[in-house]
Coordinates of C-alpha atoms in Angstrom, one line a residue:
Chain A
M1 CA 12.6 11.3 -7.2
I2 CA 12.7 8.0 -4.6
D3 CA 9.2 9.1 -3.0
L4 CA 7.6 9.2 -6.2
L5 CA 9.2 5.8 -6.8
I6 CA 7.8 4.4 -3.7
A7 CA 4.3 6.0 -4.3
I8 CA 4.4 4.2 -7.6
L9 CA 5.5 0.6 -6.0
R10 CA 2.2 1.7 -3.3
S11 CA -0.3 2.1 -5.8
G12 CA 0.8 -0.4 -8.5
T13 CA 1.5 -3.7 -6.5
P14 CA -2.4 -4.2 -5.6
L15 CA -3.0 -3.7 -9.2
V16 CA -0.3 -6.0 -10.8
Y17 CA -1.4 -8.9 -8.2
I18 CA -4.6 -8.6 -9.4
T19 CA -3.8 -8.2 -13.2
L20 CA -2.0 -11.8 -12.7
A21 CA -5.2 -12.8 -11.5
G22 CA -6.9 -11.4 -14.5
V23 CA -4.1 -12.8 -16.9
I24 CA -4.5 -16.1 -15.9
A25 CA -8.4 -16.3 -15.9
Q26 CA -8.0 -15.0 -18.9
R27 CA -5.4 -17.6 -20.7
S28 CA -8.0 -20.1 -19.9
G29 CA -11.2 -18.2 -21.4
V30 CA -12.8 -16.7 -18.5
W31 CA -13.2 -13.2 -18.9
H32 CA -12.7 -12.5 -15.2
L33 CA -15.0 -9.8 -14.3
G34 CA -15.3 -10.4 -10.6
L35 CA -11.6 -9.3 -9.8
E36 CA -13.3 -6.4 -8.2
G37 CA -15.6 -8.5 -5.9
I38 CA -12.8 -11.0 -4.9
M39 CA -10.1 -8.5 -4.5
I40 CA -12.3 -6.7 -1.7
I41 CA -13.0 -9.8 0.0
G42 CA -9.1 -10.3 0.2
A43 CA -9.0 -6.9 1.8
C44 CA -12.2 -7.2 3.9
A45 CA -10.7 -10.8 5.3
T46 CA -6.8 -9.5 5.6
I47 CA -8.2 -6.9 8.3
L48 CA -10.9 -8.7 9.9
G49 CA -8.4 -11.6 10.3
I50 CA -5.9 -9.7 11.9
V51 CA -8.5 -8.1 13.9
A52 CA -9.8 -11.6 15.2
T53 CA -6.3 -13.7 15.7
G54 CA -3.2 -11.5 16.0
S55 CA -1.9 -12.8 13.2
F56 CA -0.8 -11.7 9.9
A57 CA 0.0 -15.2 8.6
L58 CA -3.6 -16.5 9.8
A59 CA -5.6 -13.4 8.4
L60 CA -3.7 -13.9 4.6
L61 CA -4.6 -18.2 4.9
I62 CA -8.1 -16.7 5.7
A63 CA -8.3 -14.3 3.4
V64 CA -7.0 -16.9 0.8
L65 CA -9.4 -19.4 2.1
L66 CA -12.4 -17.1 0.8
C67 CA -10.9 -15.4 -2.1
V68 CA -10.7 -19.2 -3.6
A69 CA -13.7 -20.2 -2.5
A70 CA -15.2 -17.2 -4.0
S71 CA -13.4 -18.0 -7.6
V72 CA -14.6 -21.7 -6.9
L73 CA -18.3 -20.3 -6.6
L74 CA -17.4 -18.1 -9.6
W75 CA -16.1 -21.3 -11.4
V76 CA -19.2 -23.4 -10.4
V77 CA -21.8 -20.8 -11.9
I78 CA -20.3 -20.2 -15.0
E79 CA -18.9 -23.7 -16.0
K80 CA -21.8 -26.1 -14.2
L81 CA -24.4 -23.4 -14.4
R82 CA -23.1 -22.6 -17.9
A83 CA -23.9 -18.6 -16.9
N84 CA -22.7 -15.8 -18.9
P85 CA -18.4 -15.3 -17.6
I86 CA -19.2 -11.4 -18.0
I87 CA -22.4 -11.4 -16.4
A88 CA -21.4 -13.8 -13.3
G89 CA -18.1 -12.0 -12.5
L90 CA -20.4 -8.8 -12.2
G91 CA -22.3 -10.4 -9.9
M92 CA -19.1 -11.5 -8.2
T93 CA -18.1 -7.8 -7.9
G94 CA -21.5 -7.2 -6.7
L95 CA -21.7 -10.3 -3.9
G96 CA -17.9 -9.2 -2.9
L97 CA -18.8 -5.1 -2.2
G98 CA -22.1 -6.1 -0.6
G99 CA -21.1 -9.1 1.3
T100 CA -18.3 -7.5 2.5
A101 CA -20.2 -4.7 3.9
L102 CA -22.8 -6.6 5.3
A103 CA -20.6 -9.1 7.0
V104 CA -18.6 -5.5 9.2
E105 CA -21.9 -4.7 9.8
A106 CA -22.8 -8.1 11.1
I107 CA -19.8 -8.3 13.1
F108 CA -19.2 -4.9 14.5
G109 CA -22.7 -3.8 14.2
S110 CA -22.2 -0.6 12.0
Q111 CA -20.4 0.0 8.7
A112 CA -17.5 1.9 10.1
T113 CA -13.8 1.7 9.2
V114 CA -12.3 -1.0 10.5
S115 CA -8.6 -1.0 11.9
A116 CA -6.0 -3.2 12.7
P117 CA -3.0 -3.3 14.8
F118 CA -0.9 -4.0 12.1
G119 CA -0.9 -5.2 8.6
V120 CA 1.6 -6.6 6.0
P121 CA 4.8 -6.8 7.6
R122 CA 7.6 -4.2 5.6
I123 CA 10.5 -5.0 4.7
G124 CA 12.1 -2.7 7.5
D125 CA 14.0 0.4 8.4
S126 CA 17.5 -1.4 7.0
F127 CA 16.3 -0.4 3.5
G128 CA 16.3 3.1 4.0
R129 CA 13.6 5.1 2.6
F130 CA 12.2 1.6 0.8
G131 CA 11.7 0.4 4.0
V132 CA 8.5 1.4 4.2
L133 CA 7.3 -1.0 1.5
S134 CA 5.5 -4.4 2.4
I135 CA 7.1 -7.9 1.4
F136 CA 4.6 -8.0 -1.2
V137 CA 5.9 -5.3 -3.2
V138 CA 9.5 -6.5 -2.9
A139 CA 8.3 -10.3 -3.8
L140 CA 6.3 -8.6 -6.9
P141 CA 9.2 -9.4 -9.4
V142 CA 9.9 -13.1 -8.3
V143 CA 5.9 -13.4 -8.7
V144 CA 5.8 -12.3 -11.6
A145 CA 9.0 -14.2 -13.0
L146 CA 7.4 -17.4 -11.8
F147 CA 4.5 -17.0 -13.5
W148 CA 6.1 -15.9 -16.9
V149 CA 7.6 -19.6 -16.5
L150 CA 4.7 -21.1 -15.4
L151 CA 2.4 -19.5 -18.0
R152 CA 4.8 -19.6 -21.1
R153 CA 7.4 -23.1 -20.3
T154 CA 5.2 -25.7 -18.7
R155 CA 3.0 -28.2 -19.8
F156 CA 0.4 -26.9 -17.5
G157 CA 0.8 -23.0 -19.2
L158 CA 0.5 -24.7 -22.4
R159 CA -2.9 -26.8 -21.6
L160 CA -4.0 -23.7 -19.9
A161 CA -3.4 -21.5 -23.3
A162 CA -5.1 -24.3 -24.9
S163 CA -8.0 -24.3 -23.1
G164 CA -8.9 -20.6 -23.7
E165 CA -7.9 -20.3 -27.4
H166 CA -8.6 -24.2 -28.5
P167 CA -10.6 -26.1 -26.2
F168 CA -11.6 -28.8 -28.6
A169 CA -7.7 -29.4 -29.2
L170 CA -7.4 -29.8 -25.4
R171 CA -9.8 -32.3 -25.3
S172 CA -8.6 -34.0 -28.6
I173 CA -5.6 -34.7 -25.9
G174 CA -7.3 -35.9 -23.0
G175 CA -7.0 -32.7 -21.4
N176 CA -10.3 -30.7 -19.5
P177 CA -11.2 -27.6 -20.4
S178 CA -13.1 -26.4 -17.7
A179 CA -10.7 -28.5 -14.9
M180 CA -7.8 -25.9 -15.9
R181 CA -10.1 -23.1 -15.5
L182 CA -10.8 -23.8 -12.1
A183 CA -7.5 -24.5 -11.9
A184 CA -6.7 -20.7 -13.3
L185 CA -9.6 -19.4 -11.5
V186 CA -8.1 -20.9 -7.8
I187 CA -4.6 -19.4 -8.5
G188 CA -6.3 -16.2 -9.3
G189 CA -8.0 -16.1 -5.9
V190 CA -4.7 -16.6 -4.4
L191 CA -3.2 -13.7 -6.2
C192 CA -6.5 -11.5 -5.5
A193 CA -6.1 -12.1 -1.7
I194 CA -2.7 -11.5 -1.6
G195 CA -3.7 -8.1 -4.3
G196 CA -6.6 -7.2 -1.6
A197 CA -4.3 -7.7 1.6
E198 CA -1.8 -5.3 0.3
L199 CA -4.0 -2.9 -0.4
A200 CA -5.9 -2.5 2.7
G201 CA -2.7 -4.1 5.0
G202 CA 0.2 -2.6 2.8
S203 CA 0.4 0.8 4.2
L204 CA -3.2 1.6 5.4
Q205 CA -3.9 -1.1 7.7
F206 CA -7.3 -1.0 7.9
F207 CA -10.3 -1.7 5.7
A208 CA -13.2 0.8 4.2
Q209 CA -16.4 -0.6 2.3
G210 CA -15.8 0.2 -1.6
M211 CA -11.8 0.7 -0.8
T212 CA -10.9 -1.1 -4.0
A213 CA -12.4 2.2 -6.2
G214 CA -12.7 0.1 -9.3
R215 CA -9.1 -1.3 -9.1
G216 CA -10.4 -4.8 -10.6
F217 CA -11.7 -3.1 -13.4
M218 CA -8.2 -0.9 -13.7
A219 CA -7.1 -4.8 -13.7
F220 CA -9.2 -6.3 -16.5
A221 CA -7.9 -3.2 -18.5
A222 CA -4.4 -3.9 -18.2
V223 CA -5.0 -7.8 -18.4
V224 CA -6.5 -6.6 -22.5
F225 CA -4.0 -3.7 -22.7
G226 CA -0.9 -6.6 -22.1
A227 CA -3.2 -9.0 -24.3
A228 CA -2.8 -11.3 -21.3
H229 CA 0.5 -11.7 -21.5
P230 CA 2.3 -12.6 -17.6
V231 CA 4.9 -9.8 -18.4
A232 CA 2.9 -7.0 -20.7
A233 CA -0.1 -6.9 -18.8
P234 CA 1.3 -6.2 -15.4
A235 CA 3.9 -4.1 -17.4
A236 CA 0.4 -2.6 -18.4
A237 CA -0.8 -2.3 -14.7
L238 CA 2.6 -0.5 -13.7
L239 CA 1.9 2.1 -16.1
F240 CA -1.8 2.7 -15.4
A241 CA 0.2 3.0 -11.3
I242 CA 2.6 5.6 -13.0
L243 CA 0.2 7.7 -15.0
G244 CA -1.8 7.9 -11.4
T245 CA 1.0 8.7 -9.8
L246 CA 2.1 11.8 -12.5
G247 CA -1.6 12.8 -12.2
I248 CA -1.6 13.7 -9.0
R249 CA 1.7 15.1 -9.2
A250 CA 0.3 17.4 -12.2
Q251 CA -2.8 18.3 -10.0
L252 CA -0.3 19.7 -7.3
L253 CA 2.2 21.3 -9.6
F254 CA -0.6 22.5 -12.6
G255 CA -3.7 22.3 -10.5
E256 CA -4.4 25.8 -10.5
K257 CA -3.7 26.4 -14.5
V258 CA -5.3 23.0 -15.6
P259 CA -8.6 22.0 -14.7
H260 CA -8.3 19.2 -11.9
D261 CA -10.9 17.0 -13.8
L262 CA -8.7 17.0 -16.8
L263 CA -5.8 16.0 -14.8
Q264 CA -7.7 13.4 -13.1
A265 CA -8.9 11.8 -16.5
V266 CA -5.6 11.4 -18.0
P267 CA -4.9 8.1 -16.6
Y268 CA -8.4 6.8 -17.4
L269 CA -7.6 8.3 -21.3
T270 CA -4.7 6.6 -21.6
T271 CA -6.1 3.1 -20.5
V272 CA -9.0 3.8 -23.2
V273 CA -6.1 4.7 -25.7
G274 CA -3.8 2.1 -24.8
V275 CA -6.9 -0.7 -24.8
W276 CA -7.6 0.4 -28.5
L277 CA -3.7 0.3 -30.0
S278 CA -3.1 -3.3 -28.2
S279 CA -6.3 -4.0 -29.9
R280 CA -5.3 -2.5 -33.5
L281 CA -1.8 -4.0 -32.9
R282 CA -3.2 -7.3 -33.1
G283 CA -5.4 -7.2 -35.6
G284 CA -8.9 -7.1 -33.1
G285 CA -11.2 -5.2 -34.3
D286 CA -11.9 -6.5 -36.9
G287 CA -13.8 -9.5 -35.6
G288 CA -15.0 -10.6 -32.5
G289 CA -13.7 -13.6 -30.1
Y290 CA -11.1 -14.1 -27.1
G291 CA -8.1 -14.9 -29.1
E292 CA -7.2 -11.4 -30.8
L293 CA -6.7 -10.7 -27.0
R294 CA -4.4 -13.2 -26.6
D295 CA -0.2 -13.2 -27.2
R296 CA 0.2 -15.3 -30.3
Chain B
M1 CA -30.4 -43.6 -26.1
T2 CA -33.7 -42.4 -26.9
H3 CA -35.1 -42.9 -23.9
D4 CA -31.7 -41.4 -22.0
R5 CA -32.2 -38.3 -23.8
K6 CA -35.9 -37.8 -22.8
T7 CA -34.9 -38.6 -19.0
R8 CA -31.9 -36.3 -19.5
R9 CA -34.3 -33.6 -21.1
I10 CA -36.8 -34.7 -18.2
R11 CA -34.2 -34.0 -15.4
L12 CA -33.2 -30.4 -17.2
N13 CA -36.6 -29.1 -17.1
L14 CA -37.1 -30.6 -13.1
R15 CA -34.2 -28.8 -12.3
R16 CA -35.2 -25.7 -14.2
R17 CA -38.8 -25.8 -12.4
G18 CA -36.5 -25.8 -9.6
L19 CA -34.2 -23.0 -10.6
L20 CA -37.8 -21.0 -11.3
K21 CA -39.6 -21.9 -8.3
G22 CA -36.2 -21.0 -6.2
A23 CA -36.0 -18.0 -8.1
A24 CA -39.9 -16.8 -7.8
A25 CA -39.1 -17.9 -4.5
G26 CA -36.7 -15.9 -3.7
L27 CA -38.5 -13.1 -5.3
A28 CA -41.1 -13.2 -2.8
L29 CA -38.8 -13.1 -0.2
T30 CA -37.6 -10.0 -0.9
L31 CA -40.3 -8.1 -1.9
A32 CA -41.7 -9.1 1.9
L33 CA -38.9 -8.1 3.5
G34 CA -38.1 -4.7 1.2
F35 CA -41.8 -3.7 1.0
G36 CA -43.8 -5.3 3.1
A37 CA -42.0 -4.5 6.4
P38 CA -41.8 -0.8 6.0
Q39 CA -45.5 -0.8 5.2
A40 CA -46.4 -2.8 8.6
R41 CA -44.2 -0.7 10.5
A42 CA -45.1 2.8 8.9
A43 CA -48.3 2.2 11.3
E44 CA -45.8 3.5 14.6
G45 CA -43.7 6.1 11.9
L46 CA -41.0 5.4 9.7
L47 CA -38.3 7.8 9.9
A48 CA -35.9 7.2 6.5
L49 CA -32.4 8.7 5.6
V50 CA -31.6 7.8 1.8
H51 CA -27.6 8.6 2.0
T52 CA -26.0 8.8 -1.5
Q53 CA -22.5 8.0 0.2
A54 CA -21.8 4.9 1.9
A55 CA -21.6 4.6 5.1
G56 CA -18.4 3.7 7.3
D57 CA -16.7 6.9 7.1
N58 CA -16.2 7.7 10.5
G59 CA -17.9 10.6 9.7
P60 CA -21.2 12.1 8.2
V61 CA -23.0 9.4 7.0
D62 CA -22.4 7.2 10.3
S63 CA -23.3 9.9 12.3
M64 CA -26.4 10.8 10.5
I65 CA -27.1 6.7 11.2
A66 CA -26.1 7.0 14.6
R67 CA -28.6 10.1 14.8
L68 CA -31.5 8.8 13.2
N69 CA -31.5 5.4 15.5
E70 CA -31.0 7.5 18.5
L71 CA -34.1 9.8 17.1
A72 CA -35.9 6.6 16.6
E73 CA -35.5 5.1 20.1
E74 CA -36.5 8.5 21.6
T75 CA -39.8 8.6 19.8
G76 CA -40.8 4.9 19.3
M77 CA -40.4 5.1 15.5
T78 CA -38.8 2.9 13.0
A79 CA -35.4 4.1 11.7
R80 CA -34.5 2.9 8.1
A81 CA -31.0 3.9 6.6
I82 CA -31.0 2.9 3.1
Y83 CA -28.1 3.8 0.7
A84 CA -28.8 5.0 -2.2
Q85 CA -25.6 3.9 -4.6
D86 CA -26.8 4.2 -8.2
P87 CA -28.9 7.9 -9.3
A88 CA -30.8 5.4 -11.3
T89 CA -32.9 4.2 -8.2
Y90 CA -33.5 7.2 -6.5
E91 CA -36.8 7.4 -7.6
T92 CA -37.4 4.0 -7.0
I93 CA -36.7 3.9 -3.5
F94 CA -38.4 7.8 -2.7
R95 CA -41.1 5.9 -3.9
T96 CA -41.2 2.9 -2.2
L97 CA -40.7 5.1 1.1
G98 CA -43.6 7.4 0.2
D99 CA -45.8 4.2 -0.5
A100 CA -44.9 2.9 2.7
G101 CA -46.2 5.7 4.3
A102 CA -42.9 7.3 5.7
T103 CA -43.2 10.0 8.3
V104 CA -40.1 12.0 7.5
I105 CA -37.3 11.1 4.4
V106 CA -34.2 12.6 4.9
T107 CA -31.8 12.3 1.6
T108 CA -28.3 13.4 1.4
F109 CA -26.8 15.7 -0.9
A110 CA -27.5 17.6 -4.3
E111 CA -27.5 15.1 -6.4
V112 CA -31.4 13.8 -4.9
G113 CA -32.8 17.2 -5.7
E114 CA -34.7 16.6 -8.7
P115 CA -36.1 13.7 -7.5
V116 CA -37.5 14.9 -4.4
K117 CA -39.1 17.7 -6.2
A118 CA -40.5 15.4 -8.5
L119 CA -41.9 13.4 -5.9
A120 CA -42.8 15.3 -2.8
P121 CA -45.9 16.7 -4.1
L122 CA -47.2 13.2 -4.8
Y123 CA -46.6 12.2 -0.8
P124 CA -48.0 15.2 0.8
E125 CA -48.4 13.6 4.4
T126 CA -44.7 12.7 4.3
R127 CA -42.1 15.5 5.2
W128 CA -39.1 15.5 3.2
I129 CA -36.0 17.0 4.1
E130 CA -32.9 17.4 1.9
L131 CA -29.7 18.0 3.8
Y132 CA -26.8 19.7 1.5
A133 CA -29.3 20.9 -0.8
D134 CA -30.2 24.4 -2.6
P135 CA -33.8 26.2 -1.8
V136 CA -36.3 24.1 -3.8
E137 CA -37.7 26.3 -6.8
P138 CA -41.0 26.9 -6.3
A139 CA -41.1 26.3 -2.6
L140 CA -42.9 23.3 -1.6
P141 CA -44.9 22.8 1.5
N142 CA -43.6 19.5 2.8
V143 CA -40.0 19.8 1.6
A144 CA -37.3 21.5 3.9
T145 CA -33.9 22.0 2.4
V146 CA -30.6 22.7 4.5
S147 CA -27.6 24.6 3.4
Y148 CA -23.9 24.4 4.8
D149 CA -21.5 27.0 4.9
Y150 CA -18.9 24.7 5.3
H151 CA -16.3 27.2 3.4
L152 CA -16.5 29.2 6.3
G153 CA -14.6 26.6 8.3
C154 CA -12.4 26.1 5.6
Y155 CA -11.7 29.5 5.8
L156 CA -10.1 29.3 9.3
A157 CA -8.7 26.3 8.1
G158 CA -6.6 28.4 6.0
V159 CA -5.9 30.6 8.7
F160 CA -4.8 28.1 11.2
G161 CA -2.7 26.4 8.9
A162 CA -1.1 29.5 7.5
L163 CA -0.1 30.6 11.3
I164 CA 0.9 27.0 12.3
S165 CA 2.7 26.0 9.4
E166 CA 6.8 26.3 9.2
S167 CA 7.2 25.6 6.0
G168 CA 5.0 27.9 4.2
T169 CA 3.1 25.4 2.1
I170 CA -0.2 23.6 3.5
G171 CA -2.6 21.3 1.4
Y172 CA -6.3 20.5 0.2
V173 CA -7.5 17.2 -0.5
G174 CA -11.1 17.2 -1.7
G175 CA -13.2 14.0 -3.0
A176 CA -14.3 15.4 -6.2
S177 CA -13.9 18.9 -8.2
L178 CA -18.0 20.1 -7.3
P179 CA -18.5 23.2 -6.6
T180 CA -19.1 23.3 -2.9
L181 CA -16.0 21.6 -2.8
N182 CA -14.4 24.4 -4.9
A183 CA -15.6 26.8 -2.9
D184 CA -14.3 25.2 0.3
L185 CA -10.8 25.0 -1.2
N186 CA -10.9 28.6 -2.3
A187 CA -12.1 29.8 1.0
L188 CA -8.9 27.6 2.6
R189 CA -6.9 29.8 0.0
A190 CA -8.6 33.0 0.7
G191 CA -8.0 32.3 4.7
A192 CA -4.5 31.2 4.3
L193 CA -3.6 34.1 2.2
S194 CA -4.9 36.7 4.4
V195 CA -2.6 35.6 7.2
D196 CA 0.6 35.0 4.8
P197 CA 0.4 36.7 1.3
D198 CA 3.8 34.3 0.5
I199 CA 2.0 30.8 1.4
T200 CA 1.7 27.9 -1.0
V201 CA -1.6 26.1 -0.9
L202 CA -1.6 22.7 -2.8
S203 CA -4.8 21.3 -3.9
A204 CA -5.5 18.3 -5.1
F205 CA -8.6 15.9 -5.9
A206 CA -9.1 12.3 -5.4
G207 CA -11.8 11.8 -7.7
S208 CA -13.4 9.3 -5.0
F209 CA -15.0 9.7 -1.6
Q210 CA -14.4 6.2 -1.1
D211 CA -10.7 5.4 -1.8
P212 CA -8.5 5.7 1.3
A213 CA -5.7 4.3 -0.7
K214 CA -5.6 7.2 -3.1
G215 CA -5.8 9.8 -0.3
Q216 CA -3.0 7.9 1.2
E217 CA -1.0 8.6 -2.1
I218 CA -2.0 12.5 -3.2
A219 CA -1.1 13.1 0.7
T220 CA 2.1 11.5 1.0
Q221 CA 3.2 13.7 -2.2
M222 CA 1.9 16.6 -0.6
Y223 CA 4.1 16.2 2.5
T224 CA 7.1 15.3 0.3
E225 CA 6.2 18.4 -1.5
G226 CA 6.5 20.2 1.6
A227 CA 3.3 20.5 3.0
D228 CA 3.3 20.4 6.9
F229 CA -0.7 20.8 7.6
I230 CA -3.6 19.7 5.1
Q231 CA -7.3 19.7 5.2
T232 CA -9.2 16.9 4.3
D233 CA -12.8 17.1 2.7
S234 CA -13.3 13.7 1.1
A235 CA -15.4 11.6 3.4
A236 CA -13.8 7.9 3.4
T237 CA -10.8 8.9 1.4
D238 CA -9.9 11.0 4.4
A239 CA -8.9 8.0 6.3
G240 CA -5.9 7.6 4.2
I241 CA -4.9 11.0 4.7
I242 CA -4.2 10.5 7.8
A243 CA -2.6 7.4 7.5
A244 CA -0.2 9.5 5.3
A245 CA 0.3 11.9 8.2
N246 CA 1.2 9.3 10.8
E247 CA 4.0 7.7 8.7
A248 CA 6.4 10.5 9.8
E249 CA 6.2 13.6 12.7
G250 CA 5.6 17.2 12.3
R251 CA 2.6 16.5 10.0
M252 CA -0.9 18.0 10.6
V253 CA -4.1 17.2 9.0
S254 CA -7.7 18.7 9.6
A255 CA -10.8 16.6 9.3
I256 CA -14.1 16.6 9.5
S257 CA -15.5 14.3 12.3
P258 CA -14.4 13.9 16.1
A259 CA -14.6 10.0 15.0
Q260 CA -11.2 10.6 13.1
Y261 CA -9.1 11.5 16.3
R262 CA -8.6 8.4 16.9
L263 CA -7.1 7.6 13.7
G264 CA -4.4 9.8 14.1
P265 CA -4.7 10.8 17.7
S266 CA -0.6 12.6 17.4
T267 CA -1.8 14.2 13.5
V268 CA -5.5 15.2 13.2
A269 CA -5.0 18.9 14.9
T270 CA -7.9 20.0 14.1
L271 CA -11.6 19.8 12.2
V272 CA -13.3 21.8 10.0
S273 CA -16.5 20.3 11.9
L274 CA -19.9 19.7 10.1
D275 CA -22.0 17.4 12.1
F276 CA -24.4 16.5 9.7
G277 CA -25.6 13.7 12.5
Q278 CA -26.5 16.9 14.8
S279 CA -28.1 18.6 11.5
L280 CA -30.2 15.5 11.0
Y281 CA -31.1 15.2 14.1
N282 CA -32.4 19.3 14.8
E283 CA -34.1 19.2 11.4
V284 CA -36.2 15.8 12.1
S285 CA -37.2 16.8 15.5
R286 CA -38.7 20.2 14.0
A287 CA -40.5 18.3 11.2
L288 CA -41.9 15.9 13.7
D289 CA -43.9 19.0 14.9
P290 CA -47.5 19.2 13.8
G291 CA -47.0 22.8 13.0
W292 CA -44.3 22.2 10.7
S293 CA -43.7 23.4 7.4
G294 CA -40.9 23.4 4.9
G295 CA -38.9 25.9 3.7
H296 CA -34.7 26.5 3.8
V297 CA -32.6 26.7 6.6
S298 CA -29.0 27.7 6.4
T299 CA -26.5 26.5 8.6
G300 CA -22.6 28.4 9.1
L301 CA -20.6 29.2 12.3
G302 CA -21.7 29.6 15.4
S303 CA -24.7 27.2 14.4
G304 CA -23.5 24.3 16.5
V305 CA -23.4 22.5 13.1
I306 CA -20.6 24.0 11.5
D307 CA -17.3 25.0 13.1
F308 CA -13.7 24.8 13.3
L309 CA -12.2 22.9 16.7
A310 CA -8.9 22.3 18.4
S311 CA -8.6 18.0 18.7
P312 CA -8.8 17.3 22.6
V313 CA -6.9 14.3 21.8
F314 CA -4.3 15.9 20.1
A315 CA -3.5 18.6 22.7
E316 CA -2.7 15.3 24.9
E317 CA -1.1 13.0 22.7
G318 CA 0.4 15.3 19.9
P319 CA 3.7 16.4 20.0
E320 CA 4.4 18.9 22.7
A321 CA 6.0 21.3 20.2
L322 CA 2.9 21.4 17.8
A323 CA 0.5 21.0 20.5
A324 CA 1.9 24.2 22.4
K325 CA 1.9 26.1 19.2
V326 CA -1.4 25.4 18.2
R327 CA -2.3 26.7 22.0
A328 CA -0.3 29.9 21.0
V329 CA -2.4 30.4 17.8
W330 CA -5.6 29.6 18.8
P331 CA -6.8 32.9 20.2
E332 CA -6.0 34.4 17.1
V333 CA -8.0 31.8 15.0
E334 CA -10.9 32.6 17.6
A335 CA -11.0 36.2 16.9
I336 CA -11.5 36.3 13.3
R337 CA -14.0 33.3 13.8
Q338 CA -15.9 35.9 15.7
K339 CA -15.5 38.4 13.4
I340 CA -16.9 36.1 10.6
I341 CA -19.8 35.5 12.5
D342 CA -20.4 39.2 13.5
G343 CA -20.0 40.0 9.6
E344 CA -16.7 41.6 9.8
I345 CA -15.2 39.4 7.5
E346 CA -16.8 38.2 4.3
V347 CA -15.7 35.0 3.0
P348 CA -15.9 34.7 -0.6
F349 CA -18.1 31.8 -1.5
D350 CA -16.5 31.3 -5.2
T351 CA -17.1 27.6 -7.1
T352 CA -14.6 28.6 -9.9
L353 CA -11.3 26.6 -9.8

């Protein structure tokens, strides 16, 4: 049971951080489909940073700076160049996936996996079997709680929601929706850097190209599933992680009786059902618009 | 006010024009780099590899690219490796290379079979080599296909796993449930059961050949379930499986490429080696012969391309007790290997799960 819990926390933590980035972007009015790309930039920068500097703190700082830069670029493309946010987000994903492969090729002369001598600091043997978990796993509940306070109990959170749901209302009180979106994407960039660092350095300690393997899109699905709520969306991400882990366990236990493909599809089928259910429960599906996907 | 609007409109038009000009220049540059260069260089001969799995796997794709470059250096030709991620682009890539006058186009894995079959007759001067493919029906004179009896190596991995396992449980992790990988799993199971009828073989597919985090999660669960030996069959996902093995003592992995020894010096005990790089080198060298003609090549144990090998790194850096046990059981594995080569043991090729 403890091993199962550890497996869920390990696979769920990067997903939750990325989901939080998606939540804040969504609330500001940006459908963030660039999560995958910015996450892999964070993963790549962390491992390459550790190799180059020998310091996790410096590596994380580099990852944060690069992810924030990518987020600002996305903001410029969406807000200043007036590009479609969805297309721009997908472009950012392509840029992240391709750019990291190019960076590894340019630095090391091959696209092989880059290993780091160490990764994200772990909480240590004093926590028994949980000692293999990284500090980002332990910090997760605190981060989610702070995130909830930020979005639901502060003026900033209120203005952020207004910039997404009713930009005109925000402008009428002198606010600037575009600036709020920039702030949201920058905070999201920091979260993507942490999520990428956890994925590549939490337990693996290496970077392989394309290693995000669709987690950014899973996080986006969690944002929609959780209606961009600061607690419900991370809970949805954690649910995906639980289903993924149980899917593996089902393969081990029932793989000879039930087709592997079906068992592998269970988490994704659940995602689709969950997103549909979330939309129905909130009265979505009757019309378009962003508002239906946010908590009310 | 009207003047301001006009000025703004003119500015916007200029900005748009600038953007359009920039885009046109970018497109022209891309075309020049993407299409012009191969055409210009094809005069000395172009060796192209179109791979459908990403490089950076410490295994098949990396070794193929390395050997392609080596061959290009030896022959004075130009090497070009192209990652074809999207099946919709296969035909465009092949046509571009064909138009560029590529001498040899090497393709990887079964999914490119149909586009090659359709395009090879249009480019008769280009020699096409499909690695990991079934024979083309009807045969084409400028297409060679190469299949690999990798399941034979997996059978030996099953034998080895059953002989060395103390828990009586071993595992197999595949990238995706494809017919050839299903055959590998069935062969591994058959090999293990041939030695120990009571052995438990756990199996799972990651659903991706590029997800080391998922590989680690699967392997961790397998080890927790009692497995002490896992055979990997999932390209870049393998790295996560090895990472899981490295987390505790007594865990062993059988990987695919010698490059993976260093990822787990004390855990990667064996390899079901499939040297795609060597295979590419052999087949392209043959294709450069003026008298070459297409056909099908089947490789198995004893061909130098597929084998079951004990890691020399594990022998030196692995836990002493396990390394000694590997040495102890190895003669039995060798004997069974020889029986397979001699045809005394027939390994089933069963693609159903």
